[in-house]
Each structure stands twice: as structure tokens, then as C-alpha cells.
Short mmCIF file of C-alpha atoms in Angstrom, two decimals:
data_model
loop_
_atom_site.label_atom_id
_atom_site.label_comp_id
_atom_site.label_asym_id
_atom_site.label_seq_id
_atom_site.Cartn_x
_atom_site.Cartn_y
_atom_site.Cartn_z
CA MET A 1 -26.58 -10.36 11.55
CA GLY A 2 -23.76 -9.96 14.05
CA TYR A 3 -21.42 -7.00 14.20
CA ALA A 4 -18.62 -9.10 12.74
CA MET A 5 -20.42 -9.13 9.42
CA SER A 6 -22.43 -5.91 9.61
CA ARG A 7 -19.56 -3.78 8.26
CA LEU A 8 -18.38 -6.22 5.65
CA GLU A 9 -19.22 -6.54 2.01
CA ILE A 10 -17.83 -9.42 0.00
CA GLU A 11 -18.67 -9.21 -3.66
CA SER A 12 -17.70 -12.72 -4.66
CA GLU A 13 -18.08 -16.15 -3.14
CA LEU A 14 -15.42 -17.01 -0.60
CA PHE A 15 -13.30 -19.96 -1.59
CA ASP A 16 -14.63 -22.17 1.21
CA GLY A 17 -18.11 -21.92 -0.30
CA SER A 18 -19.71 -19.56 2.23
CA LYS A 19 -21.43 -16.36 1.11
CA VAL A 20 -21.97 -12.99 2.69
CA THR A 21 -24.85 -10.77 1.65
CA ASN A 22 -24.09 -7.29 0.34
CA GLU A 23 -25.09 -4.51 2.70
CA ALA A 24 -25.61 -0.79 2.27
CA GLY A 25 -22.76 1.52 3.22
CA CYS A 26 -20.54 1.40 0.17
CA SER A 27 -21.86 1.45 -3.35
CA THR A 28 -22.40 -2.06 -4.68
CA ARG A 29 -20.21 -2.82 -7.67
CA SER A 30 -19.93 -5.68 -10.11
CA ASN A 31 -17.55 -8.50 -9.31
CA LYS A 32 -17.18 -9.51 -12.94
CA PRO A 33 -13.57 -9.79 -14.10
CA LEU A 34 -12.44 -6.54 -15.67
CA HIS A 35 -9.63 -8.00 -17.74
CA ASN A 36 -7.11 -10.73 -18.11
CA VAL A 37 -3.55 -9.55 -17.62
CA ASP A 38 -0.77 -10.62 -19.93
CA HIS A 39 0.30 -14.24 -19.82
CA GLU A 40 3.56 -13.66 -17.96
CA ILE A 41 2.22 -12.01 -14.79
CA ALA A 42 -0.61 -14.56 -14.71
CA GLN A 43 1.94 -17.37 -14.94
CA LEU A 44 4.18 -15.84 -12.28
CA THR A 45 1.21 -15.41 -9.92
CA ASN A 46 0.13 -19.00 -10.55
CA LEU A 47 3.63 -20.31 -9.86
CA ARG A 48 3.61 -18.55 -6.49
CA SER A 49 0.07 -19.45 -5.42
CA GLY A 50 -0.98 -22.55 -7.40
CA PRO A 51 -1.06 -26.07 -5.88
CA HIS A 52 0.91 -29.09 -7.11
CA GLU A 53 -0.21 -30.41 -10.49
CA ARG A 54 -1.41 -33.75 -9.06
CA LEU A 55 -3.56 -32.02 -6.48
CA ARG A 56 -5.38 -30.10 -9.20
CA GLN A 57 -6.48 -33.24 -11.01
CA LEU A 58 -10.21 -33.88 -10.68
CA MET A 59 -9.98 -36.71 -13.21
CA PRO A 60 -7.63 -37.43 -16.13
CA GLY A 61 -7.61 -34.39 -18.40
CA LYS A 62 -9.70 -32.23 -16.06
CA GLN A 63 -8.51 -29.87 -13.31
CA GLN A 64 -10.32 -28.06 -10.52
CA LEU A 65 -9.32 -24.90 -8.67
CA PRO A 66 -9.23 -24.02 -5.89
CA VAL A 67 -8.28 -27.30 -4.24
CA SER A 68 -10.06 -27.93 -0.93
CA PRO A 69 -8.05 -27.86 2.32
CA VAL A 70 -8.95 -31.52 2.96
CA LYS A 71 -7.53 -32.57 -0.40
CA MET A 72 -4.44 -30.41 0.13
CA LEU A 73 -3.77 -32.00 3.52
CA ALA A 74 -4.41 -35.48 2.15
CA GLY A 75 -2.00 -34.80 -0.69
CA ARG A 76 0.67 -33.66 1.74
CA GLU A 77 0.25 -36.80 3.85
CA GLY A 78 0.32 -38.91 0.69
CA ASN A 79 3.49 -37.12 -0.44
CA TYR A 80 2.05 -36.20 -3.82
CA SER A 81 4.77 -33.64 -4.39
CA GLY A 82 7.57 -36.04 -3.48
CA ARG A 83 8.88 -33.59 -0.89
CA GLY A 84 6.89 -34.76 2.10
CA ARG A 85 5.69 -31.22 2.80
CA PHE A 86 3.90 -28.26 1.25
CA SER A 87 5.83 -26.29 -1.33
CA LEU A 88 5.82 -22.49 -1.05
CA ALA A 89 3.10 -22.38 -3.73
CA ASP A 90 1.03 -25.05 -1.92
CA ARG A 91 1.23 -23.02 1.27
CA CYS A 92 0.15 -19.83 -0.53
CA HIS A 93 -2.74 -21.69 -2.14
CA MET A 94 -3.93 -22.74 1.31
CA LEU A 95 -3.42 -19.41 3.08
CA SER A 96 -4.69 -17.16 0.27
CA ARG A 97 -8.15 -18.72 0.59
CA TYR A 98 -8.58 -17.20 4.04
CA LEU A 99 -8.94 -13.50 3.43
CA PRO A 100 -8.82 -11.07 6.38
CA VAL A 101 -12.42 -9.96 5.94
CA ASN A 102 -14.01 -10.59 9.35
CA GLY A 103 -14.21 -8.01 12.08
CA PRO A 104 -13.14 -5.39 12.71
CA TRP A 105 -11.43 -5.41 16.09
CA LEU A 106 -10.46 -2.02 17.48
CA VAL A 107 -6.72 -1.43 17.86
CA ASP A 108 -6.77 2.27 18.75
CA GLN A 109 -8.94 5.34 18.52
CA MET A 110 -7.50 8.84 18.30
CA THR A 111 -8.99 12.31 18.04
CA SER A 112 -7.07 13.19 14.87
CA ARG A 113 -6.82 11.78 11.37
CA ALA A 114 -4.73 8.66 10.78
CA TYR A 115 -2.45 9.13 7.78
CA VAL A 116 -0.03 6.19 7.92
CA SER A 117 -0.30 2.59 9.12
CA GLN A 118 2.18 -0.19 8.37
CA PHE A 119 3.38 -3.55 9.71
CA SER A 120 7.09 -4.13 10.10
CA ALA A 121 8.73 -6.62 7.73
CA ASP A 122 8.36 -9.48 10.23
CA GLY A 123 4.91 -8.42 11.45
CA SER A 124 5.97 -8.02 15.09
CA LEU A 125 5.47 -4.23 15.12
CA PHE A 126 2.84 -1.91 13.71
CA VAL A 127 3.28 1.82 13.10
CA ALA A 128 0.46 4.38 12.91
CA GLY A 129 0.96 8.09 12.26
CA PHE A 130 -1.65 10.77 13.01
CA GLN A 131 -2.16 14.37 12.01
CA GLY A 132 -2.11 15.46 15.64
CA SER A 133 1.68 14.86 15.98
CA ASN A 134 1.43 11.34 17.42
CA ILE A 135 3.22 8.33 15.93
CA ARG A 136 2.50 5.10 17.78
CA ILE A 137 4.39 1.83 17.51
CA TYR A 138 2.44 -1.20 18.72
CA ASN A 139 3.95 -4.51 19.74
CA VAL A 140 1.74 -6.98 17.87
CA ASP A 141 3.15 -10.02 19.68
CA ARG A 142 2.29 -8.48 23.07
CA GLY A 143 -1.38 -7.82 22.53
CA TRP A 144 -0.91 -4.58 20.55
CA LYS A 145 0.62 -2.81 23.53
CA VAL A 146 2.02 0.64 22.70
CA GLN A 147 5.79 0.11 22.63
CA LYS A 148 6.69 3.66 21.62
CA ASN A 149 4.67 6.87 21.53
CA ILE A 150 6.50 9.47 19.46
CA LEU A 151 5.59 13.14 19.50
CA ALA A 152 6.62 14.50 16.13
CA LYS A 153 8.99 17.47 16.12
CA SER A 154 8.62 20.56 13.92
CA LEU A 155 5.47 19.12 12.39
CA ARG A 156 4.00 20.92 9.38
CA TRP A 157 0.43 19.96 8.52
CA THR A 158 0.69 16.23 9.29
CA VAL A 159 2.89 13.16 9.41
CA THR A 160 3.05 12.41 5.67
CA ASP A 161 5.02 9.15 5.84
CA THR A 162 6.99 6.82 8.08
CA SER A 163 9.45 4.00 7.45
CA LEU A 164 11.05 1.40 9.72
CA SER A 165 14.66 0.38 9.18
CA PRO A 166 15.16 -3.27 8.10
CA ASP A 167 16.54 -4.17 11.54
CA GLN A 168 13.52 -2.40 13.13
CA ARG A 169 15.80 -0.33 15.32
CA TYR A 170 15.03 3.07 13.79
CA LEU A 171 11.99 4.84 12.42
CA VAL A 172 12.00 7.89 10.17
CA TYR A 173 9.05 10.19 9.66
CA ALA A 174 8.37 13.06 7.29
CA SER A 175 6.04 16.06 7.12
CA MET A 176 5.71 19.09 4.86
CA SER A 177 9.27 20.06 5.69
CA PRO A 178 12.76 19.30 4.27
CA ILE A 179 13.68 17.80 7.65
CA VAL A 180 13.13 14.04 8.09
CA HIS A 181 13.40 12.89 11.71
CA ILE A 182 14.91 9.61 12.85
CA VAL A 183 13.94 7.97 16.16
CA ASP A 184 15.49 5.10 18.12
CA VAL A 185 12.67 2.57 18.29
CA GLY A 186 14.72 0.03 20.21
CA SER A 187 15.22 2.19 23.29
CA ALA A 188 13.44 1.24 26.49
CA THR A 189 11.67 4.59 26.81
CA THR A 190 8.01 4.45 25.80
CA ASP A 191 7.54 8.16 25.13
CA SER A 192 9.89 9.84 22.67
CA LEU A 193 9.98 13.60 23.18
CA ALA A 194 13.43 14.29 21.76
CA LYS A 195 15.13 13.65 25.09
CA VAL A 196 18.88 13.97 25.42
CA THR A 197 19.17 10.29 26.38
CA GLU A 198 17.56 9.08 23.16
CA ILE A 199 18.07 9.49 19.43
CA HIS A 200 15.43 11.76 17.90
CA GLU A 201 17.30 13.77 15.31
CA GLY A 202 16.56 15.75 12.19
CA LEU A 203 18.10 14.88 8.82
CA ASP A 204 18.27 17.86 6.47
CA PHE A 205 17.32 16.98 2.87
CA SER A 206 17.97 20.48 1.57
CA ALA A 207 20.39 20.60 -1.36
CA ALA A 208 22.79 23.32 -2.43
CA ASP A 209 20.99 23.70 -5.77
CA ASP A 210 17.42 23.85 -4.49
CA GLY A 211 17.39 27.63 -4.35
CA GLY A 212 17.00 27.71 -0.59
CA TYR A 213 13.24 27.42 -0.82
CA PRO A 214 11.46 25.29 1.79
CA PHE A 215 9.72 22.17 0.53
CA GLY A 216 7.71 19.31 1.97
CA ILE A 217 8.26 15.56 1.76
CA PHE A 218 5.37 13.30 0.82
CA SER A 219 7.15 9.94 0.78
CA VAL A 220 10.22 8.43 2.48
CA LYS A 221 11.58 4.86 2.42
CA PHE A 222 14.55 2.97 3.82
CA SER A 223 16.69 0.98 1.40
CA THR A 224 16.72 -2.78 2.08
CA ASP A 225 20.23 -2.58 3.56
CA GLY A 226 19.21 0.31 5.85
CA ARG A 227 22.01 2.56 4.65
CA GLU A 228 19.99 5.03 2.60
CA LEU A 229 16.69 6.89 2.49
CA VAL A 230 14.83 7.87 -0.67
CA ALA A 231 12.26 10.67 -0.55
CA GLY A 232 9.81 12.41 -2.89
CA SER A 233 8.92 16.07 -2.42
CA ASN A 234 6.65 18.87 -3.56
CA ASP A 235 9.55 20.63 -5.33
CA ASN A 236 9.29 17.99 -8.11
CA SER A 237 12.39 16.18 -6.85
CA ILE A 238 13.69 12.84 -5.60
CA TYR A 239 16.25 12.89 -2.79
CA VAL A 240 18.62 10.13 -1.62
CA TYR A 241 20.17 10.50 1.84
CA ASP A 242 23.28 8.54 2.90
CA LEU A 243 22.78 7.61 6.55
CA GLU A 244 26.35 6.39 7.08
CA ALA A 245 27.85 9.62 5.75
CA ASN A 246 24.99 11.61 7.34
CA LYS A 247 24.47 13.76 4.27
CA LEU A 248 22.39 14.13 1.15
CA SER A 249 23.98 12.13 -1.67
CA LEU A 250 21.65 12.76 -4.61
CA ARG A 251 18.96 15.14 -5.80
CA ILE A 252 17.06 14.54 -9.04
CA VAL A 253 14.65 17.07 -10.50
CA ALA A 254 12.48 14.15 -11.52
CA HIS A 255 9.08 15.46 -12.62
CA THR A 256 7.21 18.61 -13.62
CA ALA A 257 4.91 18.44 -10.57
CA ASP A 258 4.86 17.14 -6.97
CA VAL A 259 6.55 13.76 -6.46
CA ASN A 260 3.95 12.08 -4.28
CA THR A 261 5.54 8.66 -4.00
CA VAL A 262 8.92 6.94 -4.36
CA THR A 263 10.21 3.46 -3.60
CA PHE A 264 13.20 1.24 -4.24
CA ALA A 265 12.39 -1.39 -6.88
CA ASP A 266 14.24 -4.31 -5.28
CA GLU A 267 16.94 -5.30 -2.83
CA SER A 268 19.79 -3.93 -4.95
CA GLY A 269 18.81 -0.30 -4.33
CA ASN A 270 19.90 0.60 -7.86
CA LEU A 271 16.41 1.11 -9.29
CA ILE A 272 13.99 3.74 -7.98
CA TYR A 273 10.36 4.15 -9.02
CA SER A 274 8.63 7.53 -8.75
CA GLY A 275 5.09 8.78 -9.28
CA SER A 276 3.95 12.38 -9.64
CA ASP A 277 1.06 14.76 -10.13
CA ASP A 278 2.25 15.03 -13.74
CA SER A 279 0.54 11.60 -14.13
CA LEU A 280 3.79 9.82 -15.04
CA CYS A 281 5.63 6.90 -13.47
CA LYS A 282 9.38 7.00 -13.96
CA VAL A 283 12.17 4.47 -13.49
CA TRP A 284 15.60 5.67 -12.35
CA ASP A 285 18.75 3.55 -12.63
CA ARG A 286 21.48 4.97 -10.43
CA ARG A 287 24.13 2.92 -12.23
CA CYS A 288 23.76 4.71 -15.54
CA PHE A 289 22.61 8.31 -15.42
CA ILE A 290 23.02 9.22 -19.08
CA ALA A 291 22.25 12.87 -18.51
CA LYS A 292 21.35 14.96 -15.50
CA ASP A 293 17.79 14.32 -14.28
CA THR A 294 17.14 11.82 -17.11
CA PRO A 295 15.21 8.63 -16.17
CA ALA A 296 15.91 5.16 -17.50
CA GLY A 297 12.33 5.14 -18.72
CA VAL A 298 8.84 6.60 -18.48
CA LEU A 299 5.50 4.81 -18.14
CA MET A 300 2.32 6.51 -19.35
CA GLY A 301 -1.27 5.47 -18.72
CA HIS A 302 -2.74 7.46 -15.86
CA LEU A 303 -4.84 10.48 -16.80
CA GLU A 304 -4.37 12.23 -13.45
CA GLY A 305 -1.76 12.45 -10.70
CA ILE A 306 -0.32 9.38 -9.00
CA THR A 307 -0.76 9.02 -5.24
CA PHE A 308 1.24 5.88 -4.42
CA LEU A 309 3.51 3.15 -5.82
CA ASP A 310 4.22 -0.35 -4.50
CA SER A 311 6.91 -2.58 -5.97
CA ARG A 312 6.44 -6.33 -6.38
CA GLY A 313 10.06 -6.58 -5.24
CA ASP A 314 11.34 -8.25 -8.40
CA GLY A 315 12.69 -5.15 -10.14
CA ARG A 316 10.13 -5.60 -12.91
CA PHE A 317 6.50 -5.14 -11.82
CA PHE A 318 4.89 -2.45 -9.68
CA ILE A 319 1.45 -0.91 -9.11
CA SER A 320 0.29 2.68 -8.86
CA ASN A 321 -2.79 4.38 -7.43
CA GLY A 322 -4.06 7.34 -9.45
CA LYS A 323 -6.41 10.28 -9.08
CA ASP A 324 -8.14 9.00 -12.23
CA GLN A 325 -9.70 6.47 -9.80
CA THR A 326 -7.66 3.50 -11.01
CA ILE A 327 -4.84 1.23 -9.93
CA LYS A 328 -2.48 0.23 -12.73
CA LEU A 329 -0.06 -2.68 -12.98
CA TRP A 330 3.21 -1.96 -14.79
CA ASP A 331 6.04 -3.95 -16.36
CA ILE A 332 9.11 -1.72 -16.66
CA ARG A 333 10.20 -3.58 -19.80
CA LYS A 334 7.36 -1.74 -21.56
CA MET A 335 8.65 1.72 -20.61
CA SER A 336 9.55 4.32 -23.21
CA SER A 337 12.43 6.79 -23.30
CA ASN A 338 10.24 9.89 -23.53
CA THR A 339 6.69 11.23 -23.25
CA SER A 340 6.04 12.08 -26.86
CA CYS A 341 2.41 10.92 -26.72
CA ASP A 342 -0.08 13.80 -26.77
CA VAL A 343 -2.91 13.19 -24.32
CA GLY A 344 -4.77 16.30 -25.44
CA PHE A 345 -6.64 18.87 -23.39
CA ARG A 346 -9.33 17.68 -21.01
CA SER A 347 -12.77 19.26 -21.31
CA TYR A 348 -13.31 19.54 -17.56
CA GLU A 349 -11.71 21.20 -14.55
CA TRP A 350 -11.54 19.59 -11.14
CA ASP A 351 -9.43 19.37 -7.97
CA TYR A 352 -9.39 16.04 -6.18
CA ARG A 353 -8.98 17.73 -2.79
CA TRP A 354 -12.58 18.92 -2.69
CA MET A 355 -14.36 17.85 -5.89
CA ASP A 356 -15.81 14.52 -7.04
CA TYR A 357 -14.31 12.92 -10.13
CA PRO A 358 -16.23 14.11 -13.23
CA PRO A 359 -18.58 11.38 -14.52
CA GLN A 360 -17.59 12.13 -18.12
CA ALA A 361 -13.96 11.32 -17.29
CA ARG A 362 -14.53 7.83 -15.89
CA ASP A 363 -14.53 6.08 -19.28
CA LEU A 364 -11.65 8.04 -20.79
CA LYS A 365 -8.54 6.10 -21.75
CA HIS A 366 -4.98 7.24 -22.24
CA PRO A 367 -4.12 6.96 -25.95
CA CYS A 368 -0.67 5.53 -25.15
CA ASP A 369 -1.47 3.42 -22.07
CA GLN A 370 1.57 1.23 -21.34
CA SER A 371 0.14 -0.49 -18.26
CA VAL A 372 -0.36 -4.25 -18.09
CA ALA A 373 -3.72 -4.07 -16.28
CA THR A 374 -6.15 -1.58 -14.71
CA TYR A 375 -8.26 -2.05 -11.56
CA LYS A 376 -11.37 0.03 -10.85
CA GLY A 377 -13.97 0.32 -8.11
CA HIS A 378 -12.35 2.28 -5.29
CA SER A 379 -12.20 6.06 -4.94
CA VAL A 380 -9.05 8.21 -4.84
CA LEU A 381 -10.03 11.64 -3.55
CA ARG A 382 -9.06 14.18 -0.85
CA THR A 383 -5.74 12.54 0.10
CA LEU A 384 -2.87 10.40 -1.25
CA ILE A 385 -4.54 7.01 -0.85
CA ARG A 386 -2.26 3.98 -0.88
CA CYS A 387 -2.35 0.56 -2.55
CA TYR A 388 -0.24 -2.60 -2.15
CA PHE A 389 0.41 -6.13 -3.32
CA SER A 390 -0.74 -8.73 -0.80
CA PRO A 391 2.11 -10.56 1.02
CA GLU A 392 4.31 -12.98 -0.90
CA TYR A 393 4.64 -15.49 1.95
CA SER A 394 0.95 -16.11 2.58
CA THR A 395 -0.72 -15.19 -0.73
CA GLY A 396 1.96 -15.29 -3.42
CA GLN A 397 1.06 -11.64 -4.13
CA LYS A 398 -2.18 -12.88 -5.63
CA TYR A 399 -4.14 -9.78 -4.59
CA ILE A 400 -3.96 -6.00 -4.67
CA TYR A 401 -5.57 -4.02 -1.85
CA THR A 402 -6.19 -0.33 -1.35
CA GLY A 403 -7.80 2.27 0.88
CA SER A 404 -10.56 4.43 -0.54
CA HIS A 405 -12.24 7.80 -0.11
CA ASP A 406 -15.59 6.03 0.38
CA SER A 407 -14.34 4.74 3.78
CA CYS A 408 -13.76 1.15 2.60
CA VAL A 409 -10.85 -1.19 1.87
CA TYR A 410 -10.93 -2.93 -1.52
CA ILE A 411 -9.22 -6.21 -2.42
CA TYR A 412 -8.72 -7.14 -6.10
CA ASP A 413 -7.54 -10.32 -7.80
CA VAL A 414 -4.32 -9.47 -9.65
CA VAL A 415 -4.99 -11.75 -12.63
CA THR A 416 -8.73 -11.29 -13.23
CA GLY A 417 -9.17 -7.77 -11.82
CA ALA A 418 -12.29 -8.88 -9.93
CA GLN A 419 -13.14 -7.34 -6.55
CA VAL A 420 -12.94 -10.23 -4.10
CA ALA A 421 -13.80 -8.22 -0.99
CA VAL A 422 -14.84 -4.78 0.27
CA LEU A 423 -14.30 -4.08 3.98
CA LYS A 424 -16.63 -1.57 5.66
CA HIS A 425 -16.30 0.07 9.02
CA HIS A 426 -14.87 3.57 8.80
CA THR A 427 -16.84 6.79 8.37
CA SER A 428 -14.08 8.83 6.67
CA PRO A 429 -11.48 8.17 3.96
CA VAL A 430 -9.15 5.21 4.49
CA ARG A 431 -5.75 6.57 3.50
CA ASP A 432 -3.63 3.57 4.44
CA CYS A 433 -3.93 -0.12 5.25
CA SER A 434 -1.51 -2.98 5.79
CA TRP A 435 -1.71 -6.78 5.42
CA HIS A 436 0.29 -8.83 7.93
CA PRO A 437 3.24 -10.49 6.14
CA TYR A 438 2.42 -13.99 7.48
CA TYR A 439 -1.12 -14.13 8.89
CA PRO A 440 -4.59 -13.42 7.43
CA MET A 441 -4.77 -10.08 9.22
CA LEU A 442 -5.23 -6.61 7.75
CA VAL A 443 -5.20 -3.28 9.58
CA SER A 444 -6.91 -0.18 8.21
CA SER A 445 -6.61 3.40 9.43
CA SER A 446 -8.82 6.33 8.58
CA TRP A 447 -9.40 10.03 8.91
CA ASP A 448 -12.06 9.10 11.49
CA GLY A 449 -9.17 8.34 13.89
CA ASP A 450 -9.88 4.60 14.08
CA VAL A 451 -7.20 1.95 13.63
CA VAL A 452 -8.89 -1.45 13.30
CA LYS A 453 -7.80 -4.97 12.39
CA TRP A 454 -9.56 -7.47 10.19
CA GLY A 455 -8.88 -11.20 10.25
CA PHE A 456 -10.02 -14.65 9.41
CA PRO A 457 -11.86 -16.18 12.43
CA ALA A 458 -9.82 -18.86 14.10
CA ASN A 459 -10.92 -19.00 17.72
CA GLY A 460 -14.40 -17.48 17.75
CA GLU A 461 -13.16 -14.17 19.14
CA ALA A 462 -15.84 -11.50 18.90
CA PRO A 463 -14.94 -8.06 17.53
CA ALA A 464 -14.43 -5.33 20.09
CA PRO A 465 -17.26 -2.81 19.63
CA VAL A 466 -16.29 0.71 18.76
CA SER A 467 -17.64 3.20 21.27
CA ASN A 468 -20.81 5.00 20.22
CA MET A 469 -19.81 7.88 22.46
CA ARG A 470 -16.92 9.08 20.38
CA ILE A 471 -17.12 12.53 18.83
CA ARG A 472 -17.21 12.61 15.07
CA ARG A 473 -15.53 15.62 13.51
CA ARG A 474 -16.44 17.31 10.26
CA TYR A 475 -13.55 18.38 8.08
CA TYR A 476 -13.78 21.35 5.76
CA TYR A 477 -10.16 21.65 4.70
#
């Protein structure tokens, strides 16, 4: 078996009918559907990724899915839809068949842990942040050439998060410090070392009522209009920074533990989602703060802390990754106004930073679980591992994908909960990964220092072998 398949495990049949044999490296798990989500999210997903009704017809009264590419193309030429072209859903049905599961091809290899890796909104740039102070921006359209190499200033521990502005002119990065730095990505200079001729400034998120104590920022995001930043910190707070006024505009003491992840819910910027080590997801509506530090609603269901949130972008649905080894799908219309539910005391003690998840805890369920669906199979240990919806343009957000402590990338079907693919290559936890917004391409980054891309084979390109001469480091902290 060639290298292209030797690091890949697909646990269900690919839609084009080909099969790949499971291989040792990650634990083999069942691909049986775990659940069926509520009717509404299933219908919304189908509307975004299902083909035209006439193309589904196998015979009168009987339908067949998925529809083959040949039949889809024939239907387009025959103008079955009456539009003379593919609809957005037809296009997603075609593209979502071709999962980025072949490879990997090496993008970069560093001597320190990779913590962050993300495509820009249009897919032309890719950002990777490393513990050893380096943040690299690659020009995807120019053969992954390094467009900007940023040396992080005043770094504490690691680069915890990065975010590109909507116009892709600026990048912000955070570490375990109240200072978020902003860098001019559009400048001609390749290396950014805080030179006088280039923007590389610090934005102070300290507030007058924070007691003057230093804190660290785990998560930072641009608003969709590029005018604000939202951040989550280890002082249990959410911060909003006004870039035009160049000052902090809002601080919310949001949770009773570290706020590991925050994001804007949609384009309006009015709704903010937050997730914390207190195991709660909260929704904040900036238009109607009834009382100081009071959320619009609370969502319960995780049994342990939350490591990451990703919004579907519709102001209604989002997903969360949790230290209880699950991803949960949420509908904010199911949120409650308080956390009156008593979870009870757990009969075990553990710390996800250096301990495995207790076997007796794997089958426990929250007595007041408000989530729409739960996805299991990956591992959330040692670091704040991230999960995402697959792109709307190419897949209709039909999938959820996530990094994992077991060095793999997992892809789940949103509606059935089945694992459709497990990508193997790395030798250390995969903290972050990113699916190209338009093409069947996914990039994963790991604590082993590798940044690699996965794709669907189109031109017979062979994966670039990863050097066997690299030095593997052991981490004890």
C-alpha cells in the first residue's frame, strides 16, 4: 500500500464506492450512526447539500442517495432543475462526496509545537502559530510560499490563538498575557520583528475593574466587520475591544472558571457564544443586558470543561468540544435562563492535562442535557483541541471535523453522527485543523511540529514524504 493511504483510516465506504482498509495507528471504532438529530437541523442540512428532487428519483416512488456524478452532470445538461445550472445544494452534493482524505503532503515542519492553523475566509492564505514564537502566513495560491514570518512579541508560554481581519490586512495573536498584538499582514516585508516601518502593536485588554492582576487570553476573534475583537481569558471573563476607538469597550465576568473559547454567533456581532471550564456554554446578547454579567441564556450538557466553540453562522446552531471527550451540537432556542440543574458530585478525580479520561465516566450523561446531538470517538486531552463545521460552500456544512489527542483528525456526519473518516499521520496531539472554504483540502497541525495538507486526488500528485531524519521530542509538561 502506498504512502498516500498508509496513514489514512476511513471507517465507512466512500461515496464513489471505493473502500480503504483500516490500519493500525489509531484505535478502530464503530462507524454505526450514534443518533439521529432533530428534524430541523437534518432538514436544514439536506436543503444545503441535497440534490434536486428529480435527480433523486430512481423510479416513481423510490429515491436513491447519493446521486452519482454522471447522473448529476446529465441532469444539469438536461436542465432538470429548470435553471440550466447546478443549484447551491446540487454543487454541495457533488463536492461533499470528495472528502480531503488522501495524503498527506508536507506544508512545513518546525521544531516546536503547532498550536493554531487556519485558512483565511477566501482560502488564499493560511496561518500557523507555533509555541516557539513563530507565526507563519503562507500564500496558498503561490505554492504555499511563506508570505509573512512573524516573531511573536512578549510571548508567554505559547501563541494561544490568531485571527485574520475580514479584509485579510491584519492579523492578531494572543498568548497568556492581557496584551493582544496586531500585525500588518499586507506589508511587503516578509519578516515581522516589530520594526518601526511596520505595524506590530500591542492592544491592552486590561480593564479598570480587573483588580490589576495579570491574565492570559485563550481565544480571540475578529468581528465580521473587522471593527471589534472578542476574547476569552483565564480570569473567567469575556472582553470586547473597539479597534476604531483603540480601547476596551466591554468586560463581562462571564463564567466561574477559565473562558477557553469565544466567538461571534453571526454577522451582526450582537450575539456572542462562550465556553468555559465550568462546563457551560453561554449566549450573550449585547443589545439587552438585563443585569451586569447576566447572559441571555445558558446551555448545559457537557460534564467537563469546554475547549472550543464553532458557530454555524446562522445565529442559532453551534458546536462545542469538551473534555468529557464529546462534541455537542446546540440550538440556542433550547437554552435556559439559569443553571438550576444539579449534576451531582463525580466519584473520580482527574486532570486532562496529564491523565487519561476515567473509563467509568465515558458512559455518564448530564441529567439536564440540552444539546441537540452528541458526537464521540475522538480524544480531548492535554490541550484545548478544536472542532469545526465543514465549509458551507463546498459541503453545505454536512460534516463536523476535529483534532484529537490520539494524533488523528476525525470527520463526523452532522445528521447521523457516524465517523466518515479518520486521518492518520501525526505522532502527537492534533490541536487544530482547517478545511479549505472551497476545495476538498484540509490542513492539520500537531504538537509534533508538522503542518500537512490532505486532499482529494485530482492530478495523481504523490504525497511529499516526511523526513525520517527529524528529531522527535518528548514532552513532559
